[in-house]
Coordinates of C-alpha atoms in Angstrom, one line a residue:
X1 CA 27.9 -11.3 -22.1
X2 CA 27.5 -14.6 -22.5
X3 CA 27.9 -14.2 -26.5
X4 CA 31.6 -13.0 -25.1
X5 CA 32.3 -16.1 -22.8
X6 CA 31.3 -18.5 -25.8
X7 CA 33.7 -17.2 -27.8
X8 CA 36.6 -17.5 -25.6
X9 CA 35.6 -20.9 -25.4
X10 CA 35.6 -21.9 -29.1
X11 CA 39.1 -19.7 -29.0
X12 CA 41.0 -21.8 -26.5
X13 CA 39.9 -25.5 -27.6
X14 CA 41.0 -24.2 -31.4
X15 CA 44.2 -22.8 -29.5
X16 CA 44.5 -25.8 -27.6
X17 CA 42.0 -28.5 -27.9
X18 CA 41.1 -28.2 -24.5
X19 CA 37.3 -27.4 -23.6
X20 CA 37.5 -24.7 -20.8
X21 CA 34.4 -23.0 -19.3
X22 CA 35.4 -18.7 -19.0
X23 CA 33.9 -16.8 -17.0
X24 CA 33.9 -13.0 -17.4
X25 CA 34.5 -10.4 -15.1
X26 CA 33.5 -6.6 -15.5
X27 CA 36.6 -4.3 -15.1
X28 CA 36.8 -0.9 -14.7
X29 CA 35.9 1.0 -18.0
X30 CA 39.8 1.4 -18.1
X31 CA 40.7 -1.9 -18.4
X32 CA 38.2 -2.6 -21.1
X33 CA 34.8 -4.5 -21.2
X34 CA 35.5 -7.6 -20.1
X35 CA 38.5 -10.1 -18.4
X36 CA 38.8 -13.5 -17.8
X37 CA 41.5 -15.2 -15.9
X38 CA 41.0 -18.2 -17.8
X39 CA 45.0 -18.5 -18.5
X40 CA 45.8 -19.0 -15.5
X41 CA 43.3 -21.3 -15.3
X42 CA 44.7 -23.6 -18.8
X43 CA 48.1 -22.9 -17.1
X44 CA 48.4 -27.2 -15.6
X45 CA 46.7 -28.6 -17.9
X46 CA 48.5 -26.7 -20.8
X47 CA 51.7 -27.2 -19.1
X48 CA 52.7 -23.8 -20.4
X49 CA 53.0 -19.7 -18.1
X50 CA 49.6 -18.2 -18.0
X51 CA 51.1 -15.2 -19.4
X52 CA 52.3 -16.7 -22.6
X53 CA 48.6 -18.8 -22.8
X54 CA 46.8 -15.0 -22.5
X55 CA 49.0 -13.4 -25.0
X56 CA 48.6 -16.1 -27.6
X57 CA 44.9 -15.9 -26.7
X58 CA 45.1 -12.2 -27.0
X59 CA 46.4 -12.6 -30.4
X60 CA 43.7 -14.3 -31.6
X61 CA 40.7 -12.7 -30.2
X62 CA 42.1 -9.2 -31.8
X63 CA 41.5 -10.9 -35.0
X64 CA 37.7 -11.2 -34.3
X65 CA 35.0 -8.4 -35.4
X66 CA 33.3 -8.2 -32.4
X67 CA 36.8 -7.0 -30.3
X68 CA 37.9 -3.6 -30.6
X69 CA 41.0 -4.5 -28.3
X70 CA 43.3 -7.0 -25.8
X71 CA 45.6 -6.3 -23.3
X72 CA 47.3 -9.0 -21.3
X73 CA 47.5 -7.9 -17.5
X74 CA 49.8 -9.1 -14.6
X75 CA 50.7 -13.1 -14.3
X76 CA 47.8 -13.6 -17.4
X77 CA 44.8 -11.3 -16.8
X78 CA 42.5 -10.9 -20.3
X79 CA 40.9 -7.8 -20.7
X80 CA 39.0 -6.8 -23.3
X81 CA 37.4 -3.8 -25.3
X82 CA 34.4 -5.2 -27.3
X83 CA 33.8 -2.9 -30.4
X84 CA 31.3 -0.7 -30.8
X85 CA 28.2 -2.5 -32.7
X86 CA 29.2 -6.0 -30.3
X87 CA 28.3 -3.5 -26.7
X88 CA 25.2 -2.2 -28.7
X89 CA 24.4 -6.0 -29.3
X90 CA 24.0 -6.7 -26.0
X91 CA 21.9 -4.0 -25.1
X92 CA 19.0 -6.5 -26.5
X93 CA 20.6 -9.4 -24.4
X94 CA 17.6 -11.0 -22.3
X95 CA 17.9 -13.1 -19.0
X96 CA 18.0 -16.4 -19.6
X97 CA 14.8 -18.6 -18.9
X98 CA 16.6 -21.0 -16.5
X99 CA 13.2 -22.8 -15.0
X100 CA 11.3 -23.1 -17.8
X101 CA 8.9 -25.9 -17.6
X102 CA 9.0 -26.2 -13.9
X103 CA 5.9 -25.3 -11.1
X104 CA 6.7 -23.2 -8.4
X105 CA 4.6 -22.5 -5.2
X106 CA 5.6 -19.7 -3.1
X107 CA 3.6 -18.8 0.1
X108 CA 3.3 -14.8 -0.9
X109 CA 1.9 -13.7 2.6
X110 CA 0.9 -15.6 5.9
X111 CA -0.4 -13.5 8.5
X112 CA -3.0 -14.6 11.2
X113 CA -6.6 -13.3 11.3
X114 CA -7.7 -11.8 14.9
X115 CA -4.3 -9.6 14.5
X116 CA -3.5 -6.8 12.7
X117 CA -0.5 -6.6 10.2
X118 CA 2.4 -5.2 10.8
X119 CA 5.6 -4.3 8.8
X120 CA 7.0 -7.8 9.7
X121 CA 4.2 -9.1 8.1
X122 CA 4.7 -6.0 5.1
X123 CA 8.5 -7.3 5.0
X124 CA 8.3 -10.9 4.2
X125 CA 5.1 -10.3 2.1
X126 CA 7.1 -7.7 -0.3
X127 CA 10.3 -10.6 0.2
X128 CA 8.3 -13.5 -1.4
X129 CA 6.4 -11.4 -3.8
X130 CA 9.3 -10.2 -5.2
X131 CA 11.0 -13.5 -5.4
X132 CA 7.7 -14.7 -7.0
X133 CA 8.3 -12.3 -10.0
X134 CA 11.8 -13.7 -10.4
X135 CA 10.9 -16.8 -10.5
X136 CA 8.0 -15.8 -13.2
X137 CA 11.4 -13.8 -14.8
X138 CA 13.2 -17.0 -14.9
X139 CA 10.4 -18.7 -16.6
X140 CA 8.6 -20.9 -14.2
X141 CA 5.1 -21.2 -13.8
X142 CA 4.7 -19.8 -10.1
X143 CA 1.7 -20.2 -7.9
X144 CA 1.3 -17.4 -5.3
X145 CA -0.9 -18.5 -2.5
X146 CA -1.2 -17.8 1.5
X147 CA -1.4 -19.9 4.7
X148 CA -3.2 -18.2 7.6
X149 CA -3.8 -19.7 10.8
X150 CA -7.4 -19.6 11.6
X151 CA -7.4 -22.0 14.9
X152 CA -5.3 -22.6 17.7
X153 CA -3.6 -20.6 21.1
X154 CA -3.8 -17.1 19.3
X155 CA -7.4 -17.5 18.6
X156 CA -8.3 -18.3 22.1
X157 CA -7.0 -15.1 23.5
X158 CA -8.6 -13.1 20.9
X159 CA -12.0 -14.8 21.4
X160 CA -11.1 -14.7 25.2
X161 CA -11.2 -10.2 25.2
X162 CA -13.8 -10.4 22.3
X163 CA -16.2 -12.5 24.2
X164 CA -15.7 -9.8 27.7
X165 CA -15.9 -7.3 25.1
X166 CA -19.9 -8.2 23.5
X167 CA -20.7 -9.7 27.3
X168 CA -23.7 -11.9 24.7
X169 CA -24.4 -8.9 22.7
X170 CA -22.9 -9.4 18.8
X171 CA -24.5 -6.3 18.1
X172 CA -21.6 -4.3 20.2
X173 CA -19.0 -5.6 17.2
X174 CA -20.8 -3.5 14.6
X175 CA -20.2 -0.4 16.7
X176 CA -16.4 -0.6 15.9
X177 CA -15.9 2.0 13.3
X178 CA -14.3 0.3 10.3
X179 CA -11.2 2.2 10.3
X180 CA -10.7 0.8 14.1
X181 CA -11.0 -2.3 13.3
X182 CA -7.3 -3.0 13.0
X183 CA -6.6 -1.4 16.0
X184 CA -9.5 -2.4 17.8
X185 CA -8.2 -6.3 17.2
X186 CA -4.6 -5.6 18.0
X187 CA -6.1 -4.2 21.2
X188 CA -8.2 -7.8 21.8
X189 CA -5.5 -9.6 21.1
X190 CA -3.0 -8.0 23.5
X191 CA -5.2 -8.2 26.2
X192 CA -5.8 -12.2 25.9
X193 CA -2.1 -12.5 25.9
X194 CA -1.5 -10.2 28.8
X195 CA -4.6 -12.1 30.8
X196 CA -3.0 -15.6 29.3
X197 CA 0.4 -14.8 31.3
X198 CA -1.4 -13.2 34.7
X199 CA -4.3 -14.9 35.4
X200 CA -4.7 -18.2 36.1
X201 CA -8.5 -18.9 35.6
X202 CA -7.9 -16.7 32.1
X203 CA -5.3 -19.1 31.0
X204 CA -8.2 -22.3 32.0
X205 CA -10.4 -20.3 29.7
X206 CA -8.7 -19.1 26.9
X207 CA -7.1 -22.9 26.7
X208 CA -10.8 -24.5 25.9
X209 CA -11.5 -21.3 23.8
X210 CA -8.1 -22.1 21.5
X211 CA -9.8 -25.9 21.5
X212 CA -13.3 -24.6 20.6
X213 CA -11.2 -22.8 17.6
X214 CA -11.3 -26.1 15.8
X215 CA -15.1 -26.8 15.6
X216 CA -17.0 -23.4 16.8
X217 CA -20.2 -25.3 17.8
X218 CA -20.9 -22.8 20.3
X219 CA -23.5 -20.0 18.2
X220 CA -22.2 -16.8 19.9
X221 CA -18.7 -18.1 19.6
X222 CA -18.8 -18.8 16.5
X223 CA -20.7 -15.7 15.4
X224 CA -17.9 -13.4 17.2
X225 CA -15.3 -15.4 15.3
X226 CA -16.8 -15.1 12.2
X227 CA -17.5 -11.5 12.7
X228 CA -13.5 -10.9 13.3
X229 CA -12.4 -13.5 11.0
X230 CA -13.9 -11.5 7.9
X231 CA -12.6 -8.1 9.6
X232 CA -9.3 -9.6 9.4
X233 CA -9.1 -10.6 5.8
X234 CA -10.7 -7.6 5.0
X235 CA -7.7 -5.4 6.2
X236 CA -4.9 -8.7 4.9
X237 CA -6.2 -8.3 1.4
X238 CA -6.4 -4.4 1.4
X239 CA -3.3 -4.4 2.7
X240 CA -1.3 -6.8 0.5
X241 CA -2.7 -4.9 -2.4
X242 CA -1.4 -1.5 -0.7
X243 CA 2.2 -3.0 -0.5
X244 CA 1.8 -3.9 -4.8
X245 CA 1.6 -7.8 -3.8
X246 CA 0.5 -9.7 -7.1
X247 CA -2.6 -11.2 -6.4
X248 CA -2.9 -15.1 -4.9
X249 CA -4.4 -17.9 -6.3
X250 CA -4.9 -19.9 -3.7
X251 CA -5.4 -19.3 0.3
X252 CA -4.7 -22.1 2.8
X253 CA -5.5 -22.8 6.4
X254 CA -4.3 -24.8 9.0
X255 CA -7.7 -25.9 10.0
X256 CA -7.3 -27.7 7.0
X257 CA -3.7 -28.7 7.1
X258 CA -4.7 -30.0 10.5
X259 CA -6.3 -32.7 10.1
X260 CA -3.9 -33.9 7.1
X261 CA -0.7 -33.8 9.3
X262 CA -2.3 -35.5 12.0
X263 CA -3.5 -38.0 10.7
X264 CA -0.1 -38.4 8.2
X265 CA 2.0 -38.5 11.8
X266 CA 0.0 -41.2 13.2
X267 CA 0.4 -44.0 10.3
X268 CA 4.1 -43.0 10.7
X269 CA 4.5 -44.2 13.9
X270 CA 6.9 -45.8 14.8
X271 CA 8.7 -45.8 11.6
X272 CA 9.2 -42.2 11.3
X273 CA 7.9 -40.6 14.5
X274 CA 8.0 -41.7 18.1
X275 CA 5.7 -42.1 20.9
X276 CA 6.7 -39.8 24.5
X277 CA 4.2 -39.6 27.1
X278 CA 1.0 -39.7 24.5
X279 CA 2.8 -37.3 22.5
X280 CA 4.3 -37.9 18.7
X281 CA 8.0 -36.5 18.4
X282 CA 10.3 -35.8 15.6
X283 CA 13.4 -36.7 16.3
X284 CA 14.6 -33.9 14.4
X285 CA 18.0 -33.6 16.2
X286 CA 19.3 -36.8 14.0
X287 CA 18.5 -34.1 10.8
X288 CA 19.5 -30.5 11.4
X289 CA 17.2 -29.4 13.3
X290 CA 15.7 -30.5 16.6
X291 CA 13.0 -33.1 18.3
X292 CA 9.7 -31.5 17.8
X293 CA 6.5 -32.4 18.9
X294 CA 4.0 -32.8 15.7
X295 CA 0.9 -34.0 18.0
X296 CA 0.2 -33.3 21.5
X297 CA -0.8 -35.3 24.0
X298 CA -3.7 -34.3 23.7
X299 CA -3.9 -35.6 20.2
X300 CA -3.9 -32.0 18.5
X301 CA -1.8 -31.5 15.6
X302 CA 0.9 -28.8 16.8
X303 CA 2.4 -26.0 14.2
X304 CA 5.2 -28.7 12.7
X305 CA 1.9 -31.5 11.8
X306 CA -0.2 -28.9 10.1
X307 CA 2.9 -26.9 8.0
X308 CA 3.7 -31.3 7.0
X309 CA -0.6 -31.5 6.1
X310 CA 0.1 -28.0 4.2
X311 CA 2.5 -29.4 2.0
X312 CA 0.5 -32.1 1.3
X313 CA -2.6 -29.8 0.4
X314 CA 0.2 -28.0 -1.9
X315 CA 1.2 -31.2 -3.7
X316 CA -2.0 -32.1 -4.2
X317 CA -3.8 -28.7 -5.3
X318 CA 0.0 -28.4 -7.7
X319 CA 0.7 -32.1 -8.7
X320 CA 3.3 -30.5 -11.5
X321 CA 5.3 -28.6 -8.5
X322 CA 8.9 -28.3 -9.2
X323 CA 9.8 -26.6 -5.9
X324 CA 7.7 -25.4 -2.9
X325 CA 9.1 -22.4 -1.3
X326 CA 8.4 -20.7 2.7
X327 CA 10.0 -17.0 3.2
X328 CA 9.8 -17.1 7.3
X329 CA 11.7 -15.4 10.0
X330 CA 15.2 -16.7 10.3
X331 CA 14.0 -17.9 14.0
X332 CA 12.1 -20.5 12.5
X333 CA 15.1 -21.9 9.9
X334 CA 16.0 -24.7 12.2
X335 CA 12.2 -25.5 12.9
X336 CA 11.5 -26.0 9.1
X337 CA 14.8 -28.1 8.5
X338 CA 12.8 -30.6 11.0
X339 CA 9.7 -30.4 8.9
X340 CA 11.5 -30.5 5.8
X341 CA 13.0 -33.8 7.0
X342 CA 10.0 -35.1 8.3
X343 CA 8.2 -34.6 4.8
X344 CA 10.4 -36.2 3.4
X345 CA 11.2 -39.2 4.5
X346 CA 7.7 -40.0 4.3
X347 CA 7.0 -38.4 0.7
X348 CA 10.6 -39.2 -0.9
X349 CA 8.9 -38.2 -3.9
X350 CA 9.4 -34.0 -2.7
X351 CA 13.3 -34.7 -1.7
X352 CA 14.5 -31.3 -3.0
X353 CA 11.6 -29.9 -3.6
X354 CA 11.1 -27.9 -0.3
X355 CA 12.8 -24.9 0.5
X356 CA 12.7 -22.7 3.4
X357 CA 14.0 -19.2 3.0
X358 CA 15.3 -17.3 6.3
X359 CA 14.7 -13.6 6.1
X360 CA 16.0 -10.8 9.3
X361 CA 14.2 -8.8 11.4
X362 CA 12.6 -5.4 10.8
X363 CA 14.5 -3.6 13.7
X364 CA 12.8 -0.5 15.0
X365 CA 14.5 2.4 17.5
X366 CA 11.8 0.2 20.0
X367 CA 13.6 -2.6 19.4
X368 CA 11.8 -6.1 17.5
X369 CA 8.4 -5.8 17.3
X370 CA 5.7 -8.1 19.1
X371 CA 2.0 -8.5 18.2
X372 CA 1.8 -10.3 21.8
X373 CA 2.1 -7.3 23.5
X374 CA 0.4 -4.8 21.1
X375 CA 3.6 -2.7 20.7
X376 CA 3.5 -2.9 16.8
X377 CA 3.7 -0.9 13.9
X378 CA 1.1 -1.7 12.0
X379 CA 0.9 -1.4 8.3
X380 CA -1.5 1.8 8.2
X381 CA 0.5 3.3 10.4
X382 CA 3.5 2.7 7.8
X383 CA 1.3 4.2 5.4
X384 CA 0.7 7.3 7.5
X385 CA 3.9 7.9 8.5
X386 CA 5.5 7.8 4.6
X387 CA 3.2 10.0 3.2
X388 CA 4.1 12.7 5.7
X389 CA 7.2 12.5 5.1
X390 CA 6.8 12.4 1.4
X391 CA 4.7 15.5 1.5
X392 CA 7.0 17.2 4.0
X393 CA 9.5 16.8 1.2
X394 CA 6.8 18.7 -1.1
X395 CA 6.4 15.2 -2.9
X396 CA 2.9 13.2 -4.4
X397 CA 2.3 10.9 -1.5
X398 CA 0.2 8.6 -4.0
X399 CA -0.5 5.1 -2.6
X400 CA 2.1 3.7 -5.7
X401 CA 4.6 6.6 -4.7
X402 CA 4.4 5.0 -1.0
X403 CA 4.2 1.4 -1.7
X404 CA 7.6 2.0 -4.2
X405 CA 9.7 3.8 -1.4
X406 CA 8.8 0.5 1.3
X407 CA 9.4 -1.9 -0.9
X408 CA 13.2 -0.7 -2.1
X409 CA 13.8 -0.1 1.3
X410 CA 13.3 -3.9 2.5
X411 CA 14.5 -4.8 -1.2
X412 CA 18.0 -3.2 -1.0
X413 CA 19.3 -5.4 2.2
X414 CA 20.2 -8.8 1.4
X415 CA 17.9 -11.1 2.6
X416 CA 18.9 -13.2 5.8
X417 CA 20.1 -9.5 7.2
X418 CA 18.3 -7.4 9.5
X419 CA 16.9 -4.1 8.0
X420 CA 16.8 -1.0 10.0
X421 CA 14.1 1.1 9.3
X422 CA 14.0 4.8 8.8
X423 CA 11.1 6.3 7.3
X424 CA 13.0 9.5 6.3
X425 CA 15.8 8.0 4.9
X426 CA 13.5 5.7 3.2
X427 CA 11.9 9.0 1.1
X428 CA 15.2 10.5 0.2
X429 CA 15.4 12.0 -3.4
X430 CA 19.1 11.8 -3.0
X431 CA 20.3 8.7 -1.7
X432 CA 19.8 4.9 -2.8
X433 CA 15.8 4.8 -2.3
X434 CA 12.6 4.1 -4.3
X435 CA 12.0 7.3 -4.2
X436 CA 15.1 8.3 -5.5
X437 CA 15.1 5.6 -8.5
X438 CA 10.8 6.6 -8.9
X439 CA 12.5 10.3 -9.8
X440 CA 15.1 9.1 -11.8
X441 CA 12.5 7.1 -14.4
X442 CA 10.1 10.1 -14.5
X443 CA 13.1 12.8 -15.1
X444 CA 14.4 10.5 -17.9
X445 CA 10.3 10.2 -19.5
X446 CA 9.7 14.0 -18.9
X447 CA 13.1 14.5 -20.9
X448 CA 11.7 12.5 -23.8
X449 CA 8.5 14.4 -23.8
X450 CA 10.3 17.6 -25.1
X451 CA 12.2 16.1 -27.8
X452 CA 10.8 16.1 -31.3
X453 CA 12.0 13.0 -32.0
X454 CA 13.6 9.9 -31.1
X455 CA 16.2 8.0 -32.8
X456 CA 18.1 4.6 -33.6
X457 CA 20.5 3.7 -30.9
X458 CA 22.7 2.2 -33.7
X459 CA 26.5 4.4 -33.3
X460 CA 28.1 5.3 -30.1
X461 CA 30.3 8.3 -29.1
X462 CA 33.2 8.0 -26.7
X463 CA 30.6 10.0 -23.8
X464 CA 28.0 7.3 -24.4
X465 CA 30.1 4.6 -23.7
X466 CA 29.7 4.0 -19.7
X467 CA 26.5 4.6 -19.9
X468 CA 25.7 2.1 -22.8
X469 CA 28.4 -0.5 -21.3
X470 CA 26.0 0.0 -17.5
X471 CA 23.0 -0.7 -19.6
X472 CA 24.5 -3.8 -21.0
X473 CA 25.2 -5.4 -17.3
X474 CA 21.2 -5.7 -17.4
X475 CA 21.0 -9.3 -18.5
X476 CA 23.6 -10.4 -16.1
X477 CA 22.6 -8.6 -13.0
X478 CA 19.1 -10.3 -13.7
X479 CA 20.4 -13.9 -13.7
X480 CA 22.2 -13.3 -10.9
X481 CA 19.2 -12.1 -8.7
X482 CA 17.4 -15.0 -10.5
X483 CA 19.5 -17.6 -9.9
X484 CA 20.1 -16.5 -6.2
X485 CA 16.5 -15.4 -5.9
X486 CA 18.3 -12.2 -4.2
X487 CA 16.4 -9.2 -5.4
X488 CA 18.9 -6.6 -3.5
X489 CA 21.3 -7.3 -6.6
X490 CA 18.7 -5.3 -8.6
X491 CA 18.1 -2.7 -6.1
X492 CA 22.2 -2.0 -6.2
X493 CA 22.3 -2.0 -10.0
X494 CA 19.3 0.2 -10.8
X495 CA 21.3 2.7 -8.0
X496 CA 24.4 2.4 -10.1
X497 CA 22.3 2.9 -13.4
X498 CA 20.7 6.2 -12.3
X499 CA 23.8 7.4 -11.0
X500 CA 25.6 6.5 -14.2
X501 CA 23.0 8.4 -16.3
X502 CA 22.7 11.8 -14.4
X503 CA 26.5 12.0 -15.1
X504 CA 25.6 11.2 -18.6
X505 CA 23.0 13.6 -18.7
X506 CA 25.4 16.5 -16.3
X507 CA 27.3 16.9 -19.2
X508 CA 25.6 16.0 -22.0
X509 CA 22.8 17.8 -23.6
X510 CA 19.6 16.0 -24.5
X511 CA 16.7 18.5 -25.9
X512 CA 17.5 21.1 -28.1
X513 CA 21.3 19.8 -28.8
X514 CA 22.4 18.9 -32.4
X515 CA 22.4 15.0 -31.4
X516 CA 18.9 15.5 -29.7
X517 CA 17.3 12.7 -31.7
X518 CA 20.7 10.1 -30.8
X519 CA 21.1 10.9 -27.5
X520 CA 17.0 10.7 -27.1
X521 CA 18.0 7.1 -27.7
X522 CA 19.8 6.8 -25.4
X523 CA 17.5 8.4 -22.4
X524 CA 14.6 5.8 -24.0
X525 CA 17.3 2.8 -23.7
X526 CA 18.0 3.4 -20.1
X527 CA 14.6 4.7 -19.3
X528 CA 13.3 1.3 -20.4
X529 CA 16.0 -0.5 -18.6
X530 CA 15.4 1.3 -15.4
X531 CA 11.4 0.3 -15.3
X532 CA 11.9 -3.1 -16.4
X533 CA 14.1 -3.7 -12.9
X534 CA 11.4 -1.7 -10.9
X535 CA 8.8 -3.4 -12.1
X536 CA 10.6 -6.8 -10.8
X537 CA 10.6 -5.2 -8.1
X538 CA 6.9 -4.6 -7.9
X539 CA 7.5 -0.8 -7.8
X540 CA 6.0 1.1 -10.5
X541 CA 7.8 3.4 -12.5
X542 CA 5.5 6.8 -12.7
X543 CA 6.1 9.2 -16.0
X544 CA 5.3 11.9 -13.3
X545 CA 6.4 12.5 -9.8

């Protein structure tokens, strides 16, 4: 539409020499195309009524070719009726490539070894991916990696149960059936964390175990670790490939952020950080955010030091970086504002640069889930659970089938809100799902199969017009979720699309009818339209259900 805006633009400075940005508004289909209230906005600097500013711009836009018709609404409200071969037009419209020649780095998944995932992990993974291909969309150059934290407290209460587990005998790991392994380290890990919080002489231990995390000079230690380590990135990769994550191209620790931070922190001091009882503090409180420790007493780098050492890695690793971008909890919003500052003020250089992006919770009939305690949903279970009740449904519970109905279901909230889960609302054929929009692009390519020919989309009838005028909100609706890296705008306009069509399609005949080959067109046009979106989306958009 933005053909549309520019030429109400040229209109009013001929009108009235005045230069005037318009923005359009989509009406209902009774009001026309297209309205601008850009009268009312001329109205003091033109020093005339809005009304009489809109009718004499009116006037002239009815003189153009690409306006079928203008009506002049309330105290000066434009609306306008583009002609038939103009709406066609902008069927080809594109999204606009608003970050090309920049470098984006978006963390596309971060979950801890020694753990299994869960759907917390499943939600912001799907998030960031999607916000990934956006920014691909918008023309960036983005650079998916990961950031995994291989040392530290969580460690030490895995390696804590693991080490009671073997009791010196390694050879007890490789009895764990592979498809227990998951389950098998969720079960490790809650038991550290339980012994951590009851037992004093546990919490002595599993302290020095988190410390040995660092350097693993101990041979059975490090053995069990490395056992479980490549467990867990067997079952992260698998699993981000499940959920239709685009591949990484670059994996992070913080065993190597570590040492960065820390040693960033301490030539910083006391310029940027202070000194408290051997510890270095952030006085974060003076930014946003709040005083954080960045290194213990104890001279180990805490979370804030090595997430200040992975930016650094990034910068380094991405020298060309336009923008560096975290999708965390919205717990953690404050903490990053503090880390964000930090970085900052000691690399003025990424002032702007870094972004934190808040997402909800994933709220369960259980309530929030908690790897601490073992009482999570873990992605396989996910899995599971949707292809029973796809199948219950007499559906194809294909892995691309699943993946397509979780992702739109964590896709369709906006982000920052919490997203209640419901597995068999999540499946619906009938309601706003991925399922529902999967069915939609494979009816629309199994109508197409029994024609004997398609088309040119080049005339329209009065019945094609909604239909055609919901196609041509494509370009828009993209730079919006673009722009706002928001990708439930998509989710809420392929909904609307689908709906728009099986109204078209209700009443309209396709195959066998004596406009099969023009309204064939029509079916491929929004057929197209509809898998472009899911494939932003990551979902894929199946020929067959």
């Amino acid at each position: 539409m933005e053909s549309i805006s520019l030429l109400i633009e040229s209109v009013v400075r001929k009108l009235f020499g005045v230069t005037q940005p318009v923005t359009l508004e989509r009406p209902d289909a009774q009001f026309g195309d297209a309205a601008t209230n850009v009268a009312m906005q001329l109205a003091k600097t033109v020093g005339k009524n809005p009304r009489e500013i809109a009718e004499t711009i009116a006037e002239e836009l009815r003189t153009h070719e690409d306006i079928a018709n203008v009506t002049v609404a309330g105290p000066g409200f434009i609306n306008i009726r583009l002609s038939d071969p103009t709406l066609l037009r902008l069927l080809a419209d594109e999204p606009g490539a608003t970050r090309r020649g920049q470098t984006v780095v978006i963390e596309t998944n971060n979950p801890n070894p020694f753990k299994p995932m869960h759907i917390g992990h499943a939600y912001n993974a799907i998030v960031a991916d999607t916000m990934a291909n956006l920014l691909a969309v918008s023309g960036a150059a983005v650079k998916r990696v990961s950031y995994h934290g291989d040392v530290g407290a969580h460690v030490g209460r895995s390696m804590w149960a693991l080490l009671r587990y073997v009791q010196g005998d390694v050879a007890k790991l490789a009895e764990v059936p592979e498809a227990e392994r998951n389950a098998f380290m969720g079960k490790m890990y809650a038991e550290g964390t339980r012994a951590y919080k009851e037992d004093e002489s546990a919490k002595t231990e599993i302290d020095e175990l988190a410390k040995q995390s660092f350097e693993r000079r101990d041979p059975l230690y490090k053995t069990v670790y490395d056992t479980v380590f490549d467990w867990s990135f067997r079952q992260i990769d698998a699993n981000v490939r499940r959920l239709g994550n685009v591949q990484i191209e670059k994996r992070y620790f913080e065993s190597e952020a570590d040492p960065v931070g820390v040693k960033t922190v301490r030539e910083h001091v006391p310029d940027i950080f202070t000194e408290s009882n051997g510890a270095l503090i952030f006085e974060g409180s003076k930014h946003g955010s709040f005083d954080n420790v960045f290194v213990g007493s104890n001279g180990r780098g805490l979370y804030a030091a090595r997430d200040m050492g992975l930016i650094q890695l990034k910068a380094a690793d991405f020298p060309a970086l336009s923008q560096c971008i975290v999708v965390t909890g919205n717990e953690q919003g404050a903490y990053f504002k503090g880390v964000i500052a930090a970085t900052e003020l000691i690399l003025p250089e990424m002032k702007g640069k870094l972004v934190n992006i808040p997402t909800g919770l994933v709220k369960l009939s259980t309530g929030k889930m908690s790897s601490r305690t073992g009482d999570v949903v873990t992605i396989e279970w996910l899995f599971d659970e949707f292809k029973k009740a796809i199948e219950n449904r007499g559906g194809e519970a294909s892995e691309q089938i699943v993946a397509g109905a979780l992702r739109y279901q964590f896709l369709k909230v906006k982000i920052g809100g919490d997203v209640v889960f419901n597995i068999g609302d999540a499946v619906s054929l009938t309601g706003n799902t991925g399922s529902y929009l999967q069915y939609a692009h494979a009816r629309a390519r199994s109508i197409l199969d029994k024609v004997q020919s398609v088309g040119a989309l080049d005339e329209l009838h009065d019945e094609d017009r909604p239909l055609v005028r919901k196609m041509t909100e494509y370009a828009d609706m993209m730079n919006l979720a673009m722009n706002t890296l928001e990708p439930h705008h998509i989710c809420a306009y392929l909904f609307e699309l689908a709906q728009e069509f099986n109204r078209y399609y209700e009443n309209n005949q396709v195959v066998g009818s004596d406009q099969e080959a023009h309204r064939a067109a029509l079916v491929a046009q929004y057929a197209d339209t509809l898998q472009a979106g899911l494939t932003v989306l990551g979902i894929v958009a199946p020929n067959r259900l």
